[in-house]
Coordinates of C-alpha atoms and ligand atoms in Angstrom, one line a residue:
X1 CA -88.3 -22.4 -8.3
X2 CA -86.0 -19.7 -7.5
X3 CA -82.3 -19.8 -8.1
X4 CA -80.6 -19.6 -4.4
X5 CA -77.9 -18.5 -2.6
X6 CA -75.3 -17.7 -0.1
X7 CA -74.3 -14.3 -1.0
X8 CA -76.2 -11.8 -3.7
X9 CA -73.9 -9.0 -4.6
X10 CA -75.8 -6.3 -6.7
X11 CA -72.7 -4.2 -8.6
X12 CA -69.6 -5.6 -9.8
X13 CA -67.1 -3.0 -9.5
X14 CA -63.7 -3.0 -7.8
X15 CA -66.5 -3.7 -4.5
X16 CA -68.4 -5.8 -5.6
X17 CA -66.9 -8.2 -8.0
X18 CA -63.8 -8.0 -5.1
X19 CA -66.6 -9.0 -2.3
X20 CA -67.9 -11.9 -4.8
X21 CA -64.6 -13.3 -5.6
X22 CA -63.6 -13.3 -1.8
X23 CA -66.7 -15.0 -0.3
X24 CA -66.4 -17.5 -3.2
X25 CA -62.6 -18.2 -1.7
X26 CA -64.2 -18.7 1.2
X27 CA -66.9 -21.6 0.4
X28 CA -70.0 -19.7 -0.1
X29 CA -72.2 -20.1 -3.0
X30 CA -72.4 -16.4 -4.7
X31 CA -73.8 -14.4 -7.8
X32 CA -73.7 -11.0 -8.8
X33 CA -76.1 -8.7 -10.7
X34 CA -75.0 -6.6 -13.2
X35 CA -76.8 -4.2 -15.1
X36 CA -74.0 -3.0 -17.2
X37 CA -72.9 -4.8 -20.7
X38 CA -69.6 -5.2 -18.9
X39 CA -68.2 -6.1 -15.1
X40 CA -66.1 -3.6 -13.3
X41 CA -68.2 -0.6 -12.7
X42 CA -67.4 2.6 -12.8
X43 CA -63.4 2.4 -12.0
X44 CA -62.9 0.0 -14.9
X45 CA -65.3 1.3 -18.1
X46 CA -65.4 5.1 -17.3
X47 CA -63.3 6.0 -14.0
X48 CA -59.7 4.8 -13.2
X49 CA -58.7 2.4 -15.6
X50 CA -59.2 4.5 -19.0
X51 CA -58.7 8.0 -17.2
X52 CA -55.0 6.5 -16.2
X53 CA -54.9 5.2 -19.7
X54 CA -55.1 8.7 -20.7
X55 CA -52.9 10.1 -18.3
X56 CA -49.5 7.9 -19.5
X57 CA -50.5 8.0 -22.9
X58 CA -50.9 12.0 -23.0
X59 CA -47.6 11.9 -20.5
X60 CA -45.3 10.2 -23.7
X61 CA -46.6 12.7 -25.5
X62 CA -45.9 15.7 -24.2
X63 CA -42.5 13.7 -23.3
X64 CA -41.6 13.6 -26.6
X65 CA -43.0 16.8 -27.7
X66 CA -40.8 18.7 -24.8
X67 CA -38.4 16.3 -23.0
X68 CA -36.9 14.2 -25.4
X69 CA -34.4 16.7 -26.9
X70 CA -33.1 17.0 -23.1
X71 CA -31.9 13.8 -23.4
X72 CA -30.1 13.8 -26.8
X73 CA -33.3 12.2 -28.9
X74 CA -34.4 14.2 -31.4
X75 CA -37.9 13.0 -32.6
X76 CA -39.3 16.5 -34.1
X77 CA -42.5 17.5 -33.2
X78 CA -44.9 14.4 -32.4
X79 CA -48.2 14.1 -33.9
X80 CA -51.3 13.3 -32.5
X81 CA -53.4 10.1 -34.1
X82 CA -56.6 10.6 -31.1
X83 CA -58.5 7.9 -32.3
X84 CA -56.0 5.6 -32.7
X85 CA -55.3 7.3 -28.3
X86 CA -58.5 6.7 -27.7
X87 CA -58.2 2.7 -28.8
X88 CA -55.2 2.4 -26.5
X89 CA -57.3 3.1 -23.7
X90 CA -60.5 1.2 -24.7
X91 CA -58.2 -1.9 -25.0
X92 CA -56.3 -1.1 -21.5
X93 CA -60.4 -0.7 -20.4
X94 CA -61.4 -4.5 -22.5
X95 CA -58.1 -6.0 -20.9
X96 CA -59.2 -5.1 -17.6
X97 CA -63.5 -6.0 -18.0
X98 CA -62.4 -9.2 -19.6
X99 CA -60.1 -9.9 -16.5
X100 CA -63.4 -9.6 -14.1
X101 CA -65.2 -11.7 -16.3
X102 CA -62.5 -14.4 -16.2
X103 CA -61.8 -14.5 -12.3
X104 CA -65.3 -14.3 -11.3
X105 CA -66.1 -17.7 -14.0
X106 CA -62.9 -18.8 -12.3
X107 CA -64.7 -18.8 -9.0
X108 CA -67.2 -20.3 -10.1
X109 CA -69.6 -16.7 -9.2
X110 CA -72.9 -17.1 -11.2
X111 CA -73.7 -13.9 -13.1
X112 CA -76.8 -12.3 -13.8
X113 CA -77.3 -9.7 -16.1
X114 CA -79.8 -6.8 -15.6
X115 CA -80.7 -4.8 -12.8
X116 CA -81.2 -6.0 -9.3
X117 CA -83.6 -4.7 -7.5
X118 CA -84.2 -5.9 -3.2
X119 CA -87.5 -7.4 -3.3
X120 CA -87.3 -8.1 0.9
X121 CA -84.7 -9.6 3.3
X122 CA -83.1 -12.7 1.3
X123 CA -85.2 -11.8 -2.3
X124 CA -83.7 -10.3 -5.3
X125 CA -85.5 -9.6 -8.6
X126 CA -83.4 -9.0 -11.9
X127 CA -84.9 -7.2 -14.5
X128 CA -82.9 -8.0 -17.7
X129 CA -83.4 -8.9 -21.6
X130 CA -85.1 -12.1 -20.5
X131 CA -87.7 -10.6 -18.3
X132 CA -87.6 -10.5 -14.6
X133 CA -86.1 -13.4 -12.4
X134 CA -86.4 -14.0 -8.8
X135 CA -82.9 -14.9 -6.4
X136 CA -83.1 -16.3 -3.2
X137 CA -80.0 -15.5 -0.8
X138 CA -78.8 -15.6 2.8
X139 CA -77.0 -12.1 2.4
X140 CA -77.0 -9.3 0.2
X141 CA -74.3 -7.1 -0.5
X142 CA -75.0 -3.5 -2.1
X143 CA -72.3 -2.3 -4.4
X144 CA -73.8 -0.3 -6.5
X145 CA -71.5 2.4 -6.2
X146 CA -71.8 6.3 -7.7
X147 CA -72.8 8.9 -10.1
X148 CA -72.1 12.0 -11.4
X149 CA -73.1 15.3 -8.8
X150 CA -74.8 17.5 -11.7
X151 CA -75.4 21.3 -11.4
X152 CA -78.5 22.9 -11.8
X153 CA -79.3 24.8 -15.0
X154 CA -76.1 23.1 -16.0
X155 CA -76.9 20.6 -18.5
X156 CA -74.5 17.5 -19.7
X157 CA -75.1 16.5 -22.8
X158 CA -71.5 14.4 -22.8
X159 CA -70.6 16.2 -26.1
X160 CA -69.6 19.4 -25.2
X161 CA -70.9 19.5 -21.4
X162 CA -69.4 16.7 -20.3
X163 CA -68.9 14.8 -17.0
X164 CA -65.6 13.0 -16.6
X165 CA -67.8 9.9 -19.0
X166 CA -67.4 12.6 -21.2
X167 CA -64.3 13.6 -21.0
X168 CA -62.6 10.2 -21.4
X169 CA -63.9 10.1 -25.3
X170 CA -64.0 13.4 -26.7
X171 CA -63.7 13.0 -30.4
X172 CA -61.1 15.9 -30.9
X173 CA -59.0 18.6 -28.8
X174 CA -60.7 21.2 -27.5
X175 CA -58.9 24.5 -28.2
X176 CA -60.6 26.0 -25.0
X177 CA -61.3 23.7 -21.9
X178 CA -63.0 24.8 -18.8
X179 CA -63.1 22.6 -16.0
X180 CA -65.8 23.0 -12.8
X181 CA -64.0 22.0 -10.0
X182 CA -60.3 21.4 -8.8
X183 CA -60.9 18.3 -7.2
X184 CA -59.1 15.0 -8.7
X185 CA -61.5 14.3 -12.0
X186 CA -60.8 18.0 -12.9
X187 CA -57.2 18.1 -12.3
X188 CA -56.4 14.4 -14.2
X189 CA -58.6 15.1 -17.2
X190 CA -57.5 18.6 -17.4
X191 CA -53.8 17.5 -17.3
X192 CA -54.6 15.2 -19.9
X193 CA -56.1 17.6 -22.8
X194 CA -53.4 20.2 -21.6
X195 CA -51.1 18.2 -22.7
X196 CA -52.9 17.8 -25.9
X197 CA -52.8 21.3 -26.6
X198 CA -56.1 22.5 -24.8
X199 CA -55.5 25.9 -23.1
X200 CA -57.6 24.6 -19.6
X201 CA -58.8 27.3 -17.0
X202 CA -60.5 25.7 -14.1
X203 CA -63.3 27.3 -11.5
X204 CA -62.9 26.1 -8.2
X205 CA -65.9 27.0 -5.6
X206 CA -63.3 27.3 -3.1
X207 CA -60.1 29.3 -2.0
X208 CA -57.8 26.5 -2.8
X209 CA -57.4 23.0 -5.1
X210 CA -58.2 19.4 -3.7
X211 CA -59.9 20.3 -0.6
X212 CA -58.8 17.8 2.4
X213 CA -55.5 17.7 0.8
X214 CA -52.7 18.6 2.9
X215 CA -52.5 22.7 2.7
X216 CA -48.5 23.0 1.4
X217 CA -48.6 20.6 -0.5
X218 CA -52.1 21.6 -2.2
X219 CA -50.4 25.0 -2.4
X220 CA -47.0 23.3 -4.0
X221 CA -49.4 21.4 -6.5
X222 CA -51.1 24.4 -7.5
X223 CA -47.5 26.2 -8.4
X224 CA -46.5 23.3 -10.4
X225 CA -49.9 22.8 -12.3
X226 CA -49.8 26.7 -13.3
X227 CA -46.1 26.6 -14.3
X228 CA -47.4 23.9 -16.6
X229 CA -50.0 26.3 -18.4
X230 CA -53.8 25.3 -16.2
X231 CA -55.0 28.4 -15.2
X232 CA -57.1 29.0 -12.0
X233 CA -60.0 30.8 -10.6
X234 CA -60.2 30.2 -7.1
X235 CA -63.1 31.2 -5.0
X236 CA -65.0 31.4 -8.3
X237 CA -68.6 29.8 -8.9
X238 CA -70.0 29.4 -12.5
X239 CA -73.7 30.7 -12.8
X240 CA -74.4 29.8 -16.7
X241 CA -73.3 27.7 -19.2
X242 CA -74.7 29.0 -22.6
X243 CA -74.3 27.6 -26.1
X244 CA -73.8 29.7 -28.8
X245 CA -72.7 29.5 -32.1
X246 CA -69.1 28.2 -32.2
X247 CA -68.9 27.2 -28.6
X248 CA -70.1 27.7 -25.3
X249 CA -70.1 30.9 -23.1
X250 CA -69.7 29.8 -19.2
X251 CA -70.7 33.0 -17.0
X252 CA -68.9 32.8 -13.7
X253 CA -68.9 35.1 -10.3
X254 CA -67.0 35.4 -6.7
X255 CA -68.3 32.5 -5.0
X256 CA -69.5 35.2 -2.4
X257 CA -71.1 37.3 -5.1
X258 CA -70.7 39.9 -7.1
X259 CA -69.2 41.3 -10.4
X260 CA -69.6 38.0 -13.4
X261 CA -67.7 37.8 -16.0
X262 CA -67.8 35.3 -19.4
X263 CA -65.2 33.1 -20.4
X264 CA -65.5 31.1 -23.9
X265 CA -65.1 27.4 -23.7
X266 CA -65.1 25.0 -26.3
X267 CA -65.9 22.0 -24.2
X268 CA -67.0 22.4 -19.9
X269 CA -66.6 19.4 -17.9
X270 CA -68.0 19.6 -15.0
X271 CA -66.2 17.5 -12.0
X272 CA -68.1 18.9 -8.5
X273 CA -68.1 15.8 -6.9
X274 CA -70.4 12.1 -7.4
X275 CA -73.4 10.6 -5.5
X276 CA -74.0 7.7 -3.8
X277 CA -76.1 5.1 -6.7
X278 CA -79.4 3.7 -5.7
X279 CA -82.0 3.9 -8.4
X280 CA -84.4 1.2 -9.1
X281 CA -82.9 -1.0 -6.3
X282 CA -86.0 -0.5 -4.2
X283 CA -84.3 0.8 -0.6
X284 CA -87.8 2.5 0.5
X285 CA -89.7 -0.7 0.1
X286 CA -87.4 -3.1 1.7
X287 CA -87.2 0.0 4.3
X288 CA -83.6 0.1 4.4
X289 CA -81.8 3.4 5.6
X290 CA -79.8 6.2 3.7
X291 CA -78.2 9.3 5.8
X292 CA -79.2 13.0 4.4
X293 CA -76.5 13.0 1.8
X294 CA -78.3 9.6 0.4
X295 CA -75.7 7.3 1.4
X296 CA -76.6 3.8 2.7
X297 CA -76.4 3.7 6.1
X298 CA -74.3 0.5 7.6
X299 CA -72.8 -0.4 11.2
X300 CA -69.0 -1.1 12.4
X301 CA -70.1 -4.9 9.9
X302 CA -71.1 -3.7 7.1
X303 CA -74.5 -4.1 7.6
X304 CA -77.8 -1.8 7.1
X305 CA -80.4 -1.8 9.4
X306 CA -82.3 -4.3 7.8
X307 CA -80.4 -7.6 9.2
X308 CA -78.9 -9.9 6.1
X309 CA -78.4 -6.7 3.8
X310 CA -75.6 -5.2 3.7
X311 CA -73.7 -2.4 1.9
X312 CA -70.2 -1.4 0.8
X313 CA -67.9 1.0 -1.9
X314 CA -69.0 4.2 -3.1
X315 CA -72.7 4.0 -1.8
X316 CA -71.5 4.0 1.6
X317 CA -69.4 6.4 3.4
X318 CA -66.1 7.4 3.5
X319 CA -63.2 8.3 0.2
X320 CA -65.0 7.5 -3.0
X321 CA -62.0 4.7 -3.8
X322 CA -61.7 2.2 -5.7
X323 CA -59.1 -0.1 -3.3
X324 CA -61.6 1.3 -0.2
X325 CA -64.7 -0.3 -1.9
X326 CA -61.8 -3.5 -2.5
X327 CA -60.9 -3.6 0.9
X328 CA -64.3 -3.4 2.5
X329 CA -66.1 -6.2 -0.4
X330 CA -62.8 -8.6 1.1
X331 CA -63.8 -7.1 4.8
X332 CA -67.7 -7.9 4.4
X333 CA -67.3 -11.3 2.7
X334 CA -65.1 -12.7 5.7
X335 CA -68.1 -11.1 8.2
X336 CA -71.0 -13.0 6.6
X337 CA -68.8 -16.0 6.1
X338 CA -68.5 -16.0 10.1
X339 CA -64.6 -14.6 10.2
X340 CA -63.8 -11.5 11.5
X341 CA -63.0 -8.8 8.5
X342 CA -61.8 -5.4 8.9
X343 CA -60.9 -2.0 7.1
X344 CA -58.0 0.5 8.9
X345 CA -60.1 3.9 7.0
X346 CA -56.9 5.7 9.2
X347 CA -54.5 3.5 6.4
X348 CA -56.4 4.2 2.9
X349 CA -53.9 5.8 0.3
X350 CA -54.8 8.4 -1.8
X351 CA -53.0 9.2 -5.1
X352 CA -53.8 12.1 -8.0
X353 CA -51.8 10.5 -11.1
X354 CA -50.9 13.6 -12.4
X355 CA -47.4 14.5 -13.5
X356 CA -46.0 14.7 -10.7
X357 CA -47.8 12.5 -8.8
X358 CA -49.7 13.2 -5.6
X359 CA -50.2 10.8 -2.8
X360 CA -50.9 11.1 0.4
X361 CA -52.1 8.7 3.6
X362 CA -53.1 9.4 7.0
X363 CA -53.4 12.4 8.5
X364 CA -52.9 16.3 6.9
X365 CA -51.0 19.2 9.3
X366 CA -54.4 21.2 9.7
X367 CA -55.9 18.1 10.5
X368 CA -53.3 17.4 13.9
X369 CA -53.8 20.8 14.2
X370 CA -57.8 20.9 14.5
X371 CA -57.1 17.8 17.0
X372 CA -54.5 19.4 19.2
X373 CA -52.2 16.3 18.4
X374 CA -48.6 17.6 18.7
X375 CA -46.4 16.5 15.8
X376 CA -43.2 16.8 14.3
X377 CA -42.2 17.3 10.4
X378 CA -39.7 15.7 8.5
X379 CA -39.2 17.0 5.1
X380 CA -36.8 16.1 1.7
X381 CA -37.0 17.7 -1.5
X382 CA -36.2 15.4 -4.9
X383 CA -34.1 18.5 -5.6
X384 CA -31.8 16.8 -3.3
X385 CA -32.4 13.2 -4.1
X386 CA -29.5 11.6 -6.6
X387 CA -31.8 9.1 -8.8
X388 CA -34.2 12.4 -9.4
X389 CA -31.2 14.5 -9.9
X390 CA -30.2 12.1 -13.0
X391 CA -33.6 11.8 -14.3
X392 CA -34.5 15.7 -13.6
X393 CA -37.2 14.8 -12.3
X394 CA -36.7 17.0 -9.1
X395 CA -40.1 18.7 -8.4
X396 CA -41.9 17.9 -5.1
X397 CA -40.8 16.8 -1.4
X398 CA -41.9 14.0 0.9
X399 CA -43.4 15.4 4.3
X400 CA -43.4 13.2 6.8
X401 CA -45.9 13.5 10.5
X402 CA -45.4 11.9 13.5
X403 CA -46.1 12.5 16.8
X404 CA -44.0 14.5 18.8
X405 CA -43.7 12.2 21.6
X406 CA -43.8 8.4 20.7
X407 CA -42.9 9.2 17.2
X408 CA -45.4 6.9 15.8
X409 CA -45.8 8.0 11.9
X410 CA -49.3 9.7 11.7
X411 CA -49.1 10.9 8.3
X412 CA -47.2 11.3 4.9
X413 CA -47.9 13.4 1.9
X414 CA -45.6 13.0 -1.5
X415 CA -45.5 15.3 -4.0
X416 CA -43.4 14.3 -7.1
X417 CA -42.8 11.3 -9.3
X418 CA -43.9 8.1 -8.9
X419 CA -45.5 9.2 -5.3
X420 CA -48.1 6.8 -6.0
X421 CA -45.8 4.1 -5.7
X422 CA -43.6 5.6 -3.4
X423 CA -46.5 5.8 -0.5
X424 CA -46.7 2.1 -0.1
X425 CA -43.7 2.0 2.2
X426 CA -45.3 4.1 4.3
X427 CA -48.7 2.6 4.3
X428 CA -47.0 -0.8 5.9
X429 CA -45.1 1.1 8.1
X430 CA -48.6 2.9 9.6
X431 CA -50.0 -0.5 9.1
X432 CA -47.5 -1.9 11.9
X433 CA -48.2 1.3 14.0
X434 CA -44.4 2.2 13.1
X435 CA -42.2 5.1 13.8
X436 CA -40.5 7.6 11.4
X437 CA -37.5 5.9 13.2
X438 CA -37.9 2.4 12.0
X439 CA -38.0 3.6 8.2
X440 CA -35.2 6.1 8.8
X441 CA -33.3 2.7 9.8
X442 CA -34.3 0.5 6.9
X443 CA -32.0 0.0 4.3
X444 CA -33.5 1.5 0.9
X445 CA -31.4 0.6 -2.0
X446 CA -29.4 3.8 -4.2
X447 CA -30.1 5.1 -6.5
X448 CA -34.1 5.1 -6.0
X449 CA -36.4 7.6 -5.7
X450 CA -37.4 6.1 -2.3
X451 CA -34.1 7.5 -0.7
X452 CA -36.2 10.7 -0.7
X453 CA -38.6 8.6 1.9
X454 CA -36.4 7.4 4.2
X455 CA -34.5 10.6 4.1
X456 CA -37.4 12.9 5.3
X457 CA -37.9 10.0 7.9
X458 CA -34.7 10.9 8.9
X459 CA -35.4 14.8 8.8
X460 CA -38.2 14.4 11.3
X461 CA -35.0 13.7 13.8
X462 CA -33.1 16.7 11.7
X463 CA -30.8 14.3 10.7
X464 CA -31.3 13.8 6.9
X465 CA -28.2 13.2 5.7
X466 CA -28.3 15.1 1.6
X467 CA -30.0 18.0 2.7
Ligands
LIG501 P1 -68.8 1.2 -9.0 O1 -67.5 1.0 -9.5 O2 -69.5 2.5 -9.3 O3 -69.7 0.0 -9.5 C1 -71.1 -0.1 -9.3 C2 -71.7 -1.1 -10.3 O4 -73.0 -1.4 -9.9 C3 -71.7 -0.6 -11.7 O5 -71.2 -1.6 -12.6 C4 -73.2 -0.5 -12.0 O6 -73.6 -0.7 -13.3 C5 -73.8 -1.5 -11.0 N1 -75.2 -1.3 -10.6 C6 -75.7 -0.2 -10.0 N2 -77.0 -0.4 -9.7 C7 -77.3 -1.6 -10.1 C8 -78.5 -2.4 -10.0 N3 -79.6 -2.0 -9.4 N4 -78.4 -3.6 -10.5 C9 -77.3 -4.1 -11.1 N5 -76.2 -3.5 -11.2 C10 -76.2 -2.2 -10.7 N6 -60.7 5.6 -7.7 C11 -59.4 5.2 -7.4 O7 -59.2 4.6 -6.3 N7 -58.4 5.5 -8.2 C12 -58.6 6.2 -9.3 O8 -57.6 6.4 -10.1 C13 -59.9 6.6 -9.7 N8 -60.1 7.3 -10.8 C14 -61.4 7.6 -11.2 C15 -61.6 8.3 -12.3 C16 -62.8 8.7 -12.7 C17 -63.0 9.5 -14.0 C18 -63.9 8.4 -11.9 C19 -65.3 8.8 -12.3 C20 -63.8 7.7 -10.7 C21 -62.5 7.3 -10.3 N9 -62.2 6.6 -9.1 C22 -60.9 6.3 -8.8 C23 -63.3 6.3 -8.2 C24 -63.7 4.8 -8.4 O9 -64.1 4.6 -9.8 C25 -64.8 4.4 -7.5 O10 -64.4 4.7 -6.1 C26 -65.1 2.9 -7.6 O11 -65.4 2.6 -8.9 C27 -66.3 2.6 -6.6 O12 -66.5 1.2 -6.7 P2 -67.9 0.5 -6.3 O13 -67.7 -0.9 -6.5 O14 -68.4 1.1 -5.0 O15 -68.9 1.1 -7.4
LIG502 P1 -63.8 16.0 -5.8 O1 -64.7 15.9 -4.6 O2 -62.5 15.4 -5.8 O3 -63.7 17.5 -6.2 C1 -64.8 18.3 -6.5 C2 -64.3 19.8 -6.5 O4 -65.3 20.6 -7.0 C3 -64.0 20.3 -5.1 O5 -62.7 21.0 -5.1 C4 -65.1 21.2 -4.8 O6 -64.8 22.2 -3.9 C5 -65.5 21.7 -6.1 N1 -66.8 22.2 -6.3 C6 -68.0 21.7 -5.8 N2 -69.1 22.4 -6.3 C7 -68.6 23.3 -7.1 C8 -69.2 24.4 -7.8 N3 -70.5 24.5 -7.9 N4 -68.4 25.2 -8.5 C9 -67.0 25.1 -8.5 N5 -66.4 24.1 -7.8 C10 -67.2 23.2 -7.1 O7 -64.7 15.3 -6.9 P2 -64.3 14.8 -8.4 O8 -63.1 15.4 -8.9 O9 -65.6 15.0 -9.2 O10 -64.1 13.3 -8.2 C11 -65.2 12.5 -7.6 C12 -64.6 11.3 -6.9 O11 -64.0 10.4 -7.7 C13 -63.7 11.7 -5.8 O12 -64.3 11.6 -4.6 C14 -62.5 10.9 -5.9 O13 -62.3 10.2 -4.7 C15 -62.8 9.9 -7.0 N6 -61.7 9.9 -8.0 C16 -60.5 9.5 -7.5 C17 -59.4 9.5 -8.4 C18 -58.1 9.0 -7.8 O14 -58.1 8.4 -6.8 N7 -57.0 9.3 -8.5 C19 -59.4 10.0 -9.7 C20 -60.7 10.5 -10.0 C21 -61.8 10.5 -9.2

């Protein structure tokens, strides 16, 4: 007889394992399917956990190839050991897929091993080692997250065309990177062999960096990623990527047309984007519902059209996230577990853990623009800011929106370090519906680089008082 259940949740990253673990808390009898060796998805084996892994460890080191001496240590030049790099971050990855695998045991989640597939309303079938296996289920969640947007005629061979999987492990330094796309893959993973000593150029499609970032700051971050040595072509599209002896020869043109050009590259990553992941689960048969850019389709609940299967994380819409797929597998457990669950998408942080940091939540200047909402600005540089000042670590502002009338904080964009911290505040605050006036009146304790926060709350009044 067929193993049943409550809940069936097909993918266990930061969703769905997050979804399993919460319906568990809430009495329901749950498994997972997993068709990966190890839980977590993409964020924990080959997206944020080893990519930020990366990032601090290629931060030290370009601290103590440049920065030290500033401070009176004198080190001499560092050298690189990259495989002994590369085992840091596998074990911050195994720390982390071990961690799953002990909470969801701890919650007593049954987990199957292979790959799920929806064989009707309440039936899944798991193909794994063992041969195929039938689940019965109340509810079924979806979480089975993304993939890599490939080019055409631009093939990844994750050696020396690499996506961002790629990218993560290459075996040494690549004396010329080029990078497809300034979105937040490029930018990360490009800051990260820079600092190794990889001269990195990046082709953007577009006139500017991280579309649907906030305009000045996007501009601000540009400034400070050129002053650092990444090079830019903006409005730039590659046509060819060619191997040839020695390396690789990327062809590129105006995105509009016109003259090309070649640049050599020892390694091309391309980062254009990733796609909603449904292979082999069987959508057309069960008849469920995907939108023209193949995402599942699901209501205000979570819930495809197909009644008892839902859907959540990067196969649905909205930011690609890893704490948005968290928030909504929390959200759609309490629904089918007959509470009332609920995601604020106007609330979702977004950081890029470069160095600086950028993070920004709520809504962008061109945005309240576009929407005719009048707003006011509140602005403070870490220039100004006494813990930054100590530390020189004075690049970057904080850039507060609220509305011109009620003052009601509408948005808050942070460029400098630790912003991905530093944007928490700010999340609670919008949270509460609050006002640039109730954090410009909470005390923030000196010397921290959240002065800087409640200071441009105060400048949206003009009355910051360092500046
Ligand atoms: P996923 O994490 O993609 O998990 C889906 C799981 O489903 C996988 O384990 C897969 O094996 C499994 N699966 C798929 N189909 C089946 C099937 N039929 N049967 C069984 N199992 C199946 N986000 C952030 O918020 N912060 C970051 O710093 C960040 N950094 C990133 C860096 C990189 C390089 C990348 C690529 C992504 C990064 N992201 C980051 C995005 C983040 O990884 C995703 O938003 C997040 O992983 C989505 O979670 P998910 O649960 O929807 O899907
Ligand atoms: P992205 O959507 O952030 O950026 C892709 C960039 O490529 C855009 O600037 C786009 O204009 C450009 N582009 C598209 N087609 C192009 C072409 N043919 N030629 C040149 N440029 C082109 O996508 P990215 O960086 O691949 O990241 C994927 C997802 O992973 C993102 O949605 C992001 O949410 C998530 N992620 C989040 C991180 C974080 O939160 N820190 C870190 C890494 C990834």
């Amino acid at each position: 007889m067929a193993d049943s259940f409550d809940l069936v949740v097909i993918g266990t990253g930061p969703g769905g394992y997050v979804c399993a673990i919460r319906a568990a808390q809430l009495g329901l009898k749950v498994a997972v399917v997993e068709k990966n060796g190890t839980f977590g998805g993409t964020c924990l084996n080959i997206g944020c956990i080893p990519s930020k892994a990366l990032l601090h460890a290629s931060e030290e080191f370009e601290k103590a190839a440049h920065h030290f001496a500033e401070l009176g240590i004198e080190i001499g030049a560092p050298k690189l050991n990259l495989p002994r790099f590369m085992a840091f971050k596998d074990e911050g990855v195994e720390g982390n897929v071990k961690g799953v695998e002990f909470l969801l045991k701890k919650n007593k989640v049954t987990a199957f091993r292979g790959v799920g597939r929806i064989a009707g309303p309440g039936k899944v079938e798991v193909s794994g080692e063992g041969g195929k296996q039938a689940i019965e289920t109340r509810a079924i969640v979806i979480a089975t997250g993304s993939d890599v947007t490939r080019l055409p005629g631009i093939e990844i061979d994750e050696k020396t065309i690499v996506s961002s999987t790629g990218a993560l492990k290459l075996a040494k330094v690549p004396g010329k990177l080029v990078v497809i796309g300034a979105g937040v893959i490029g930018l990360e993973l490009g800051s990260v062999w820079r600092r190794l000593g990889a001269q990195v150029t990046v082709v953007e499609f577009l006139d500017r960096i991280t579309p649907g970032m906030d305009g000045e700051i996007s501009k601000n971050f540009q400034r400070i990623l050129k002053k650092q040595g990444m090079e830019f072509l903006l409005s730039t599209k590659v046509t060819k990527v060619e191997k040839q002896k020695g390396g690789l020869k990327v062809t590129v043109e105006p995105a509009q047309g016109g003259e090309a050009k070649t640049l050599d590259a020892d390694v091309v990553l391309v980062a254009v984007g990733r796609v909603p992941f449904t292979d082999g689960l069987g959508l057309d048969e069960a008849g469920v519902r995907r939108d023209d850019r193949g995402r599942v389709e699901v209501d205000d609940h979570f819930q495809t059209n197909i009644p008892g299967i839902y859907a959540i994380g990067d196969v649905i819409r909205g930011p690609m996230l890893a704490h948005k797929g968290e928030d909504e597998g929390v959200a759609v457990a309490e629904i089918i577990a007959g509470k009332a669950g609920h995601v604020n998408y106007d609330v979702i942080p977004n950081v890029i853990y470069t160095s600086p940091e950028v993070a920004s939540i709520g809504k962008t200047e061109e945005e309240l623009k576009q929407a005719g909402i009048a707003y006011k600005t509140g602005k403070f540089p870490f220039t100004a800011n006494g813990r930054a000042k100590a530390n020189k670590t004075t690049e970057g502002f904080v850039k507060f929106l609220a509305d011109a009338k009620t003052d009601r904080v509408l948005g808050c964009h942070i460029i400098g370090t630790n912003a991905g911290e530093l944007i928490h505040e700010v999340a609670v605050l919008m949270e509460f519906g609050g006002s640039s006036e109730d954090l410009a009146r909470t005390c923030h304790a000196h010397p921290t680089l959240a002065e800087a926060v409640k200071e441009a709350a105060l400048a949206v009044e003009g009355r910051a008082i360092h500046m």
